[in-house]
Each structure stands twice: as C-alpha cells, then as structure tokens.
Amino acid sequence: MGESVVLAEVRTACELRAVSEWAEVQHPGAPVRSVREADLDSLADDTLLIPARVAWLPPVRKGERRVTMADVLVLSNPRRPVALTQPVIKRRRPDRLRVVQGEPATIADLRQRHAQNLAEGESFSAYVTVQAALSAERAERQIVGDRYKVPRLVAEQIGTSARFQAGAAKLAAELGRPAAVVVQEATDKMSTFVATQSRLMDDVFSSIFSNLHDRTWTVSVDLGTLNRLRELNKSTGLIFLPSHRSYVDPLVLSEVLRSHDFPPNLVLGGNNLAFWPVGPIARRAGMIFIRRKFGADPVYKFAMRSYLSFIVEKRFNLEWYIEGGRSRTGKLRKPMLGLLAYVVDAVEQLDDADVMIVPTSIVYDQLHEIGAMAKESAGGTKKPEGVGWLLKYAKAQRQYLGEARVRFGEPFSLRQALADAGEGPAKLEKVAFAVMDEINAATPISATSLAGFALLGARDRAYTAAEIETILAPLLDYIDRRDLPGPDPDLCRGIGLRRTLGVLHDAGVLTRFDGGPETVWSIAPDSHAVAAYYRNGALHHFVDRAIVELGLLAAAGGALAEDGSGELLPSAQHEALRIRDLLKFEFFFPAKEVFLHRLGAELDLMSPEWRTVNPDQAWTDRILREHGGSLVARRTLQPFFDAQLVVAESLVAAGTDTPIDKDTMLDECLGLGMQLALQSVVKSRDSVSRELYDAAYQLADNRHLITGDGIEDLAAGRQAWLDEVNVMRDRLTRIAAIEAEHFGEALRGVAR
C-alpha cells in the first residue's frame, strides 16, 4: 500500500484546520488536501484517499439537537455556520464540531469505478470530488442520525452517468434530435423537480408545518411493524405508498418516521402545491414536485425515469400517493400506475436492485376538509391552492379533531411481487392491487366510521343513543369474530357512544334534538355525503360478507346461476363472482381462488355446518334471518348499485344513435340521481356522487356498453345491465326487510 492522503471536503479555513488537527491524531504523517486543490493526477495508483469533513451540530435544546424557528428568524443555520462564527463555536462549544471520515479508496479503485460508471471523457477529478462528498455524507449520518440520509450532488451524478448518456442518445435518435440537445433539455427539466433535502430546510419545514397537525390530532402508530421496517431499511430502500385522505398526510407520516429515527422520505407530489412559500421550503426538505400529467412529453418522462432509477439504486426512501389525489368518498381510489411503472423499470434494469413496498394506511377520526371534498364529489369545483388557501386551511386546523392512526400493511419485495405476477400486460396492475389490498387490510375501523355505517344504513329517522347502541352491538360482535382492526368498543356504547355522536354532531354530520325525554340523533340535512365519507373508510371490511349475503339470498329465492350443475353451492359461487364483476371498479378483490376462500371463511362465521348440510332454500333463508342484526349487504352496497342504476338508466334513455360524451353524461347523472333520490327510487342519498357515477361509467365502458364495440345489439346489452342492477337492488330490499324485522323487535325491546 502506498501513502495515504486525507481528502478534506471543507468550505472554510476553520474547517480545514479542524480536519488537519484530527488527521494528526488519526492518520499521523498523512498530508491533508482540500478536494478543490488536490492534484489527483500526480498521485500513484496505490495512494489511499481518506475522505473527511466537518459536521456541525445544533446546540442541545430540551434534550435534542434541533434547529428552531429562532435560528431561522435570525438567518442563522447551526448546521452550516458562517465562516466568521466557526472559530468561536470551535473554541467555546467544541461539542458542536465533529470530524467524520468516509470510506477510503485507492486511486486505482476509483479509476476503475470511474471507467465503469461514467461516460467517456468525463473528468476523473470531478468524479472523485462527488464520491468523496457522498462517502463523507454517509459517515456524517452516523453522527447526525440516519434520518438525515440525503442525496447530494444529484444532477452531477445522474447527468454524467453512462446510463443517462446512453438513454438520452437513444431517445434523441427516436425523436430525430441531436443527443446533446436532449441531454441538456432532460437535465434542465430534471432540475425543476430534484429535491435537495437541506438539513436546515427539513427542520424549518417540520417546525413551520407541524402546526397543521400537532394540535389537531393525537397520532398513533403501529410500532411492531415500524420496528420491522427499521431493520429492513438497513439493507434496502423503502417505498411508502399511503392512502390519501388529507393534505397533511405527508406531514403526519413524516413526523412518525422522524420521531422513530428513519431517514426522511423523498416525497413525490403534484406541483399544484409548489406555490410560495411552501414550494421553495418543501423542495429543500425532500418534496419532489412533478407535473400532474406529463405523458405527452417524452423528455420529461425520461428525466423522471432517470431520477427514480437513481433513487432506487442509491436506496433512498421514497413516498408517493398511489391514488393520485385525495379520496373524495372515503374509500380507496383506483391506483395510478405511472410512477410505479418507472420504479418497476428501475428494479428490472438494475442488477440485483430491489425495494420493499410498504402499503400504508392513514385515517382520521375527523377531517375538516371532508365537507369540501363531498361537494366536489357531488359536482362542485375544487378551489385552487395558494397562500390564501393555506392560511385558511391552517386556521381550520386549530381545532382538536381526535386521533390520526398510521398503520402499515405487510411490506413486500417489489422484485418478488413482479415474479409472482408473471408476464403479461396485467403484471403492473396486479402489483398495484396487492398494495391496495394491504392498505385496506391495515386500515382500522374508527368509532365515527362505524357510527356512520350504522346510521346511514338505518331508516331515515332519528334514534336514541340506546337504539344506536343496539344497532352497533351485532356489528361489534362481527368485527371481534373476524379479528378486524376495530374501534375501542367503549366508544360505541354508553358514555363513549354519546361522546362519539357528539363528535359527529360538532362536525355537522348529525343533528340532535334535546326537547323530549331523551336526546335523539339523525343524519343532518345535506350531510349524507359527509357521513358516507366516514362510513366508507371502513366499508371494504364488510364487502366479502355483503357478497355472501346476496349470494345466499339468490339461492334462497331460487335464482340459481346458469352453470348447469343445479347445485346451490356452485351456483352461489358463480353468483358471487358475478357480483364481484359488478363491483370491480369500486373495490379491490384478490384472485378468484383467494376470493372464494374468503367467502368460505365468511360462511364459517355465519354457519359452521355449511360444508356438511344440504344448502337448500329453507336453510339459506333461515341463516339470513338468524343473522338479521349483522347483515351488512344493504348498508355496504346500496350506494354503488344505486349509482349503477342511474348510469344504466341514462344509457338506456340515450339510445344508440348518438355518441356518448362522458363529462356530459356524468353531469346529467347528477341531476337524474338527485331527482330519483327525492322520489325515493334511489335509496341512498350519498350515491349522488360524480365519483360513483364515474366508476359505474367505467364498468359500462369495460362491458363495451358505451361504444358498442363487439356487441350485436347495444340497446339490449344496456338493458340487460339495467336489469342485472335491478335484481341486485331487489335483493338489497329483501335484506332491508329482514333487518327491519330483526331490529323492529330489538328496538321495541329498547323502548320497553
């Protein structure tokens, strides 16, 4: 081994002196050279370069080293003090200065890596400068904590890599443009979204925007899974894919990870939130602001793909909201596959690269923004974000709104999930649906969502707290038997239930009347959509049970499936798959075999002997009546079949001679839906929703009922769908009658 040289990444004379003093002790005799002044070409190949830098730490305040707003107001940065103050800090507070050493490497090793990774003709000195900085950065993390794992000098690394240059040349050939022009354009566009993650800005961002959630919710987290994720993060990058309910979702998740010493996520978000002052601060705290749509810009797509490939390769943690926007209905939206496709490309193109996907659920007892989102779903216009909007939003966040729950689904290897999905165009969709299924499984049922589920499904009248408790009791029993992540039962009975109802009353969801002997509660006028938002957060937990009930009801009524067997069990399975197909744009279902297995588990709860008895009509009818208090089909599925009714009616009325314009039809459906709700034809007022009509339209399009492609008689096809929906709604009416029969007795018992 030849001589050793300490390569100092320093900004000031004070930092150079600090590194020199450290080197005298740690590496006696080794010369110290600044990276800007080192003559690398004069060094022998066996020379060992030792990267080092000075890490400046904030003073200890309340037991923690952290930048405060006071530092920001006086325009100082304790993590990067100016040259004039450094000698003072070094002399008076030596605990704030640490010299850190990166991983050493020989000149020969660095030249070999340079030849492998960089385009021909790139400067060796520039390459060594970047590598020394990154190595020192990794060493500094051991001092300041893993949460400061940050990508630095990103543009230089990506833009000069051989892979980037080759990709740009290929794209240039496809576009018929000079390669140098495409490289420059891609680099320029990349510079509009690359996040820098300054430690100061990370602290500032957290300090300023913590007020948007700190006082509003008490945050609880799944500590068991979090500990597992920390172990996984030691060897692989994590990609958090959370549900999206609120603007503050990234702030809540960031605070959870920060408080448990995770490195900060790079967060992909829409550039609609990049307005001043949020944009400049957030971008330096790890927010990657991207265009909402960029499919028509191949150079932008290439720049984004290159950046995400870099993030995967360097194992930085990443976060984005796979639904593409906040849920307007309370349940998960259809996943957007674009960003996931880019990450999949990176994993497949990089040898041995992998990431762990972390499905994440974030739910709230209350959200003040639900009312605005419900109006948007009913056809209202979304207000643009800006400074005025932010101030108004922050003011609304001063009120305490209960608990925010962060839960994690089972993390899984993206590479393994791709292998399990097999080949074919549906591979990406299978991975995305696995994410959504895990988010749903992790999503807890809150007391407010269960109260909404009970009241929206009950007759449209006022109820006493005792009556509501009677309605909730069988649901709590079902949740317990299924071992679902349910609410605290004490919040659904007695004083706790009255507190839950009071929360919904204060939020404007319920009205109360205190003028009689007992207080009675009911859904507030024009608040059905808001109540539905709370309910829908838990709805997916009841879908399998709801489909079992409809399948049994079909058998009990003699509506056998046309599978040729004449046996009730195969017929019920066939019917269940038909119902699943009607709902495939509303919920996320597993593969057929897993789905039927889940239905079997539901039947085990309803009647353990179902596998050994002859499931005739009398038996199925008896089972449904015995479970009259815990039937969920009507309360779960009524809004979706009501929405399908409106769209199917509109398609039948439209005729087949006039082309269908989607936006026009959805606007017309809002009017027809409200009319039918006022006429009590539509049973669920919260079904009057553009989002629900959009899903029904997608189903119609999937069945070729919009354009008629491949259908001999389009009018007959549309009418057949309408008839099918009416059959489902008739069954839900039958379920309602069984429930009314059960609760009639139960509620009369409460009254007595």
PDB file of C-alpha atoms in Angstrom, residues 5-11 16 32-40 49-53 124-126 128-134 136 153:
ATOM      1  CA  VAL A   5      -3.841  11.345   1.700  1.00  0.00           C
ATOM      2  CA  VAL A   6      -6.686  12.896   3.680  1.00  0.00           C
ATOM      3  CA  LEU A   7      -9.067  14.447   1.162  1.00  0.00           C
ATOM      4  CA  ALA A   8     -10.835  17.227   3.048  1.00  0.00           C
ATOM      5  CA  GLU A   9     -14.265  18.338   1.846  1.00  0.00           C
ATOM      6  CA  VAL A  10     -14.223  21.749   3.545  1.00  0.00           C
ATOM      7  CA  ARG A  11     -15.614  25.229   2.922  1.00  0.00           C
ATOM      8  CA  LEU A  16      -9.522  22.787   7.110  1.00  0.00           C
ATOM      9  CA  VAL A  32      -4.293  16.885   4.162  1.00  0.00           C
ATOM     10  CA  ARG A  33      -5.516  18.227   0.830  1.00  0.00           C
ATOM     11  CA  SER A  34      -8.715  20.091   0.033  1.00  0.00           C
ATOM     12  CA  VAL A  35     -10.763  18.359  -2.644  1.00  0.00           C
ATOM     13  CA  ARG A  36     -10.687  21.590  -4.657  1.00  0.00           C
ATOM     14  CA  GLU A  37      -6.888  21.790  -4.626  1.00  0.00           C
ATOM     15  CA  ALA A  38      -5.742  18.156  -4.700  1.00  0.00           C
ATOM     16  CA  ASP A  39      -3.697  17.220  -7.777  1.00  0.00           C
ATOM     17  CA  LEU A  40      -5.047  13.696  -8.236  1.00  0.00           C
ATOM     18  CA  LEU A  49      -7.573   8.618  -0.329  1.00  0.00           C
ATOM     19  CA  ILE A  50      -9.355   9.180   3.001  1.00  0.00           C
ATOM     20  CA  PRO A  51     -12.384  11.496   2.668  1.00  0.00           C
ATOM     21  CA  ALA A  52     -13.146  13.670   5.704  1.00  0.00           C
ATOM     22  CA  ARG A  53     -15.358  16.610   6.548  1.00  0.00           C
ATOM     23  CA  PHE A 124     -11.723  11.990 -13.123  1.00  0.00           C
ATOM     24  CA  SER A 125     -11.229  14.824 -10.626  1.00  0.00           C
ATOM     25  CA  ALA A 126     -14.925  15.729 -10.770  1.00  0.00           C
ATOM     26  CA  VAL A 128     -13.573  11.787  -7.173  1.00  0.00           C
ATOM     27  CA  THR A 129     -14.989  15.027  -5.747  1.00  0.00           C
ATOM     28  CA  VAL A 130     -18.527  13.651  -5.929  1.00  0.00           C
ATOM     29  CA  GLN A 131     -17.548  10.257  -4.496  1.00  0.00           C
ATOM     30  CA  ALA A 132     -15.642  11.848  -1.619  1.00  0.00           C
ATOM     31  CA  ALA A 133     -18.650  14.014  -0.782  1.00  0.00           C
ATOM     32  CA  LEU A 134     -21.009  11.029  -0.806  1.00  0.00           C
ATOM     33  CA  ALA A 136     -18.287  11.702   3.872  1.00  0.00           C
ATOM     34  CA  LEU A 153     -24.869  16.440  -5.950  1.00  0.00           C
TER      35      LEU A 153
END
